[in-house]
Amino acid sequence: IIHSAQRLGRIHGLNMAGLLQKPMSVPDLQAVLRTTMDDGPALTALALRDAIDLGQIVNYYQPRVTITPAGLAIEGVEAFCRWEHPVYGTISPDVFIPLAEQTKLIGPMSLQVIEAAVRQAGKWQEQGLDLSVAVKLPEELLTKRDLPDQITGFLDRAGVKSPKLILEIRENEAMANTARTMEILTRLRLKNLRLAIDNFGTGFT
């Protein structure tokens, strides 16, 4: 419940400083408040653009596990990006994704993430690992008419079949421009790509 509350706060644009369990102690409260006094790394749009161009935005993969009668089975992974900064080290997406969205860099960065995920799926495939890869698709890309062709181009070059890629769309973003979004999503499905709704139940359900 507490983690869901934190996530909903972030979705609504609130600055969530941290989590506190009950009963709350003064040292725990002080520790959370100290984090709000740290401005963190000074990141700019220019630095993020350079990071994209230099390949500093890298993918991490979280396994997607299914429970079967025989036990746990890894059926695929979900891609999450991190910024490997030469000065600040590994920067988590909740720090730089808002900057990318504000500066319209989320589109090119997401395309890079998708292409890297497809290439990785191709490498796993060569090693005998039959894994699907899920990647988040931002609102900015949902209106790009050439998106389906770009993604199938990534797949063709990596030798990966379309159903191995799952594109996750946040529910509220899918409803932002329904006419164009439905056109793009329909063309993606015609190319045999799999689609999934992220944050289902938080928008227009």
GROMACS .gro file of C-alpha atoms in nm:
model
  205
    1ILE     CA    1   0.000   0.000   0.000
    2ILE     CA    2   0.273   0.244   0.097
    3HIS     CA    3   0.468   0.183  -0.225
    4SER     CA    4   0.148   0.225  -0.430
    5ALA     CA    5   0.083   0.557  -0.255
    6GLN     CA    6   0.436   0.673  -0.339
    7ARG     CA    7   0.395   0.572  -0.705
    8LEU     CA    8   0.059   0.748  -0.736
    9GLY     CA    9   0.211   1.061  -0.584
   10ARG     CA   10   0.483   1.060  -0.849
   11ILE     CA   11   0.228   1.002  -1.127
   12HIS     CA   12   0.043   1.314  -1.009
   13GLY     CA   13   0.362   1.521  -1.011
   14LEU     CA   14   0.423   1.531  -0.637
   15ASN     CA   15   0.778   1.537  -0.502
   16MET     CA   16   0.782   1.216  -0.298
   17ALA     CA   17   1.075   1.248  -0.058
   18GLY     CA   18   1.066   0.891   0.070
   19LEU     CA   19   0.874   0.625   0.262
   20LEU     CA   20   0.817   0.601   0.637
   21GLN     CA   21   0.678   0.296   0.815
   22LYS     CA   22   0.459   0.318   1.124
   23PRO     CA   23   0.550   0.361   1.402
   24MET     CA   24   0.769   0.641   1.268
   25SER     CA   25   1.092   0.728   1.448
   26VAL     CA   26   1.260   1.069   1.461
   27PRO     CA   27   1.588   0.939   1.310
   28ASP     CA   28   1.398   0.789   1.016
   29LEU     CA   29   1.217   1.118   0.958
   30GLN     CA   30   1.545   1.311   0.978
   31ALA     CA   31   1.706   1.075   0.725
   32VAL     CA   32   1.423   1.132   0.475
   33LEU     CA   33   1.428   1.509   0.526
   34ARG     CA   34   1.805   1.518   0.469
   35THR     CA   35   1.753   1.372   0.122
   36THR     CA   36   1.537   1.671   0.029
   37MET     CA   37   1.827   1.904   0.109
   38ASP     CA   38   2.046   1.738  -0.154
   39ASP     CA   39   1.985   1.881  -0.500
   40GLY     CA   40   2.167   1.587  -0.657
   41PRO     CA   41   2.359   1.608  -0.983
   42ALA     CA   42   2.325   1.926  -1.189
   43LEU     CA   43   2.173   1.783  -1.508
   44THR     CA   44   2.092   1.989  -1.816
   45ALA     CA   45   1.921   1.921  -2.149
   46LEU     CA   46   2.256   1.962  -2.326
   47ALA     CA   47   2.420   1.705  -2.097
   48LEU     CA   48   2.134   1.462  -2.159
   49ARG     CA   49   2.157   1.514  -2.536
   50ASP     CA   50   2.531   1.438  -2.518
   51ALA     CA   51   2.459   1.130  -2.304
   52ILE     CA   52   2.220   0.997  -2.570
   53ASP     CA   53   2.471   1.065  -2.849
   54LEU     CA   54   2.760   0.910  -2.653
   55GLY     CA   55   2.569   0.596  -2.557
   56GLN     CA   56   2.567   0.673  -2.184
   57ILE     CA   57   2.200   0.573  -2.156
   58VAL     CA   58   2.221   0.198  -2.100
   59ASN     CA   59   1.963  -0.075  -2.048
   60TYR     CA   60   1.917  -0.287  -1.738
   61TYR     CA   61   1.685  -0.588  -1.756
   62GLN     CA   62   1.440  -0.710  -1.493
   63PRO     CA   63   1.319  -1.069  -1.532
   64ARG     CA   64   0.948  -1.141  -1.581
   65VAL     CA   65   0.872  -1.463  -1.397
   66THR     CA   66   0.576  -1.699  -1.441
   67ILE     CA   67   0.471  -1.953  -1.179
   68THR     CA   68   0.419  -2.295  -1.339
   69PRO     CA   69   0.342  -2.638  -1.189
   70ALA     CA   70   0.712  -2.720  -1.236
   71GLY     CA   71   0.826  -2.406  -1.055
   72LEU     CA   72   0.935  -2.058  -1.161
   73ALA     CA   73   1.002  -1.989  -1.529
   74ILE     CA   74   1.159  -1.673  -1.672
   75GLU     CA   75   0.949  -1.593  -1.978
   76GLY     CA   76   1.102  -1.258  -2.059
   77VAL     CA   77   1.250  -0.935  -1.930
   78GLU     CA   78   1.155  -0.571  -1.900
   79ALA     CA   79   1.403  -0.303  -2.004
   80PHE     CA   80   1.483  -0.010  -1.774
   81CYS     CA   81   1.738   0.254  -1.866
   82ARG     CA   82   2.006   0.412  -1.649
   83TRP     CA   83   2.237   0.704  -1.719
   84GLU     CA   84   2.599   0.597  -1.672
   85HIS     CA   85   2.736   0.945  -1.602
   86PRO     CA   86   3.115   0.990  -1.614
   87VAL     CA   87   3.107   1.214  -1.302
   88TYR     CA   88   2.797   1.120  -1.102
   89GLY     CA   89   2.801   0.746  -1.174
   90THR     CA   90   2.477   0.556  -1.233
   91ILE     CA   91   2.175   0.790  -1.235
   92SER     CA   92   1.828   0.638  -1.193
   93PRO     CA   93   1.550   0.716  -1.443
   94ASP     CA   94   1.333   0.903  -1.193
   95VAL     CA   95   1.603   1.173  -1.199
   96PHE     CA   96   1.652   1.219  -1.574
   97ILE     CA   97   1.327   1.094  -1.733
   98PRO     CA   98   1.135   1.410  -1.627
   99LEU     CA   99   1.414   1.619  -1.785
  100ALA     CA  100   1.388   1.412  -2.103
  101GLU     CA  101   1.010   1.464  -2.115
  102GLN     CA  102   1.036   1.839  -2.055
  103THR     CA  103   1.301   1.889  -2.323
  104LYS     CA  104   1.146   1.659  -2.589
  105LEU     CA  105   1.443   1.422  -2.567
  106ILE     CA  106   1.228   1.133  -2.448
  107GLY     CA  107   1.154   1.029  -2.808
  108PRO     CA  108   1.510   0.985  -2.937
  109MET     CA  109   1.620   0.837  -2.603
  110SER     CA  110   1.337   0.582  -2.608
  111LEU     CA  111   1.416   0.480  -2.965
  112GLN     CA  112   1.774   0.418  -2.856
  113VAL     CA  113   1.649   0.210  -2.561
  114ILE     CA  114   1.420   0.005  -2.789
  115GLU     CA  115   1.696  -0.057  -3.043
  116ALA     CA  116   1.939  -0.165  -2.768
  117ALA     CA  117   1.676  -0.398  -2.619
  118VAL     CA  118   1.613  -0.559  -2.959
  119ARG     CA  119   1.986  -0.607  -3.017
  120GLN     CA  120   2.018  -0.769  -2.673
  121ALA     CA  121   1.724  -0.999  -2.751
  122GLY     CA  122   1.910  -1.102  -3.067
  123LYS     CA  123   2.223  -1.185  -2.865
  124TRP     CA  124   2.021  -1.391  -2.616
  125GLN     CA  125   1.856  -1.567  -2.907
  126GLU     CA  126   2.198  -1.665  -3.045
  127GLN     CA  127   2.281  -1.813  -2.702
  128GLY     CA  128   1.963  -2.023  -2.704
  129LEU     CA  129   1.763  -1.800  -2.468
  130ASP     CA  130   1.408  -1.753  -2.595
  131LEU     CA  131   1.310  -1.435  -2.408
  132SER     CA  132   1.061  -1.163  -2.483
  133VAL     CA  133   1.163  -0.803  -2.407
  134ALA     CA  134   0.919  -0.539  -2.282
  135VAL     CA  135   0.999  -0.170  -2.336
  136LYS     CA  136   0.800   0.138  -2.240
  137LEU     CA  137   0.674   0.350  -2.530
  138PRO     CA  138   0.642   0.721  -2.438
  139GLU     CA  139   0.360   0.948  -2.549
  140GLU     CA  140   0.589   1.143  -2.783
  141LEU     CA  141   0.644   0.834  -3.000
  142LEU     CA  142   0.275   0.739  -3.012
  143THR     CA  143   0.210   1.002  -3.279
  144LYS     CA  144   0.513   0.929  -3.503
  145ARG     CA  145   0.387   0.783  -3.830
  146ASP     CA  146   0.723   0.624  -3.908
  147LEU     CA  147   0.748   0.450  -3.569
  148PRO     CA  148   0.619   0.106  -3.684
  149ASP     CA  149   0.870   0.098  -3.971
  150GLN     CA  150   1.155   0.212  -3.743
  151ILE     CA  151   1.085  -0.064  -3.492
  152THR     CA  152   1.049  -0.337  -3.752
  153GLY     CA  153   1.379  -0.213  -3.896
  154PHE     CA  154   1.543  -0.270  -3.555
  155LEU     CA  155   1.396  -0.621  -3.544
  156ASP     CA  156   1.503  -0.712  -3.896
  157ARG     CA  157   1.862  -0.599  -3.838
  158ALA     CA  158   1.884  -0.799  -3.514
  159GLY     CA  159   1.713  -1.106  -3.659
  160VAL     CA  160   1.442  -1.098  -3.390
  161LYS     CA  161   1.079  -1.192  -3.457
  162SER     CA  162   0.816  -0.925  -3.388
  163PRO     CA  163   0.627  -1.110  -3.109
  164LYS     CA  164   0.945  -1.111  -2.898
  165LEU     CA  165   0.910  -0.733  -2.846
  166ILE     CA  166   0.638  -0.604  -2.612
  167LEU     CA  167   0.566  -0.231  -2.621
  168GLU     CA  168   0.417  -0.094  -2.299
  169ILE     CA  169   0.195   0.215  -2.323
  170ARG     CA  170   0.077   0.407  -2.019
  171GLU     CA  171  -0.300   0.422  -2.010
  172ASN     CA  172  -0.331   0.801  -1.971
  173GLU     CA  173  -0.085   0.862  -2.257
  174ALA     CA  174  -0.271   0.625  -2.489
  175MET     CA  175  -0.581   0.844  -2.445
  176ALA     CA  176  -0.406   1.179  -2.498
  177ASN     CA  177  -0.448   1.180  -2.877
  178THR     CA  178  -0.678   0.887  -2.946
  179ALA     CA  179  -0.714   0.923  -3.324
  180ARG     CA  180  -0.341   0.929  -3.402
  181THR     CA  181  -0.254   0.687  -3.121
  182MET     CA  182  -0.503   0.426  -3.241
  183GLU     CA  183  -0.362   0.456  -3.592
  184ILE     CA  184  -0.006   0.393  -3.471
  185LEU     CA  185  -0.106   0.111  -3.235
  186THR     CA  186  -0.309  -0.058  -3.508
  187ARG     CA  187  -0.014  -0.046  -3.747
  188LEU     CA  188   0.212  -0.189  -3.476
  189ARG     CA  189  -0.031  -0.479  -3.426
  190LEU     CA  190  -0.049  -0.537  -3.803
  191LYS     CA  191   0.328  -0.582  -3.789
  192ASN     CA  192   0.270  -0.853  -3.525
  193LEU     CA  193   0.416  -0.650  -3.237
  194ARG     CA  194   0.274  -0.714  -2.891
  195LEU     CA  195   0.122  -0.427  -2.690
  196ALA     CA  196   0.057  -0.392  -2.319
  197ILE     CA  197  -0.111  -0.127  -2.105
  198ASP     CA  198   0.104   0.008  -1.821
  199ASN     CA  199  -0.049   0.169  -1.509
  200PHE     CA  200  -0.383   0.010  -1.599
  201GLY     CA  201  -0.663   0.154  -1.386
  202THR     CA  202  -0.507   0.495  -1.320
  203GLY     CA  203  -0.665   0.677  -1.614
  204PHE     CA  204  -0.962   0.614  -1.843
  205THR     CA  205  -1.045   0.252  -1.758
   0.00000   0.00000   0.00000
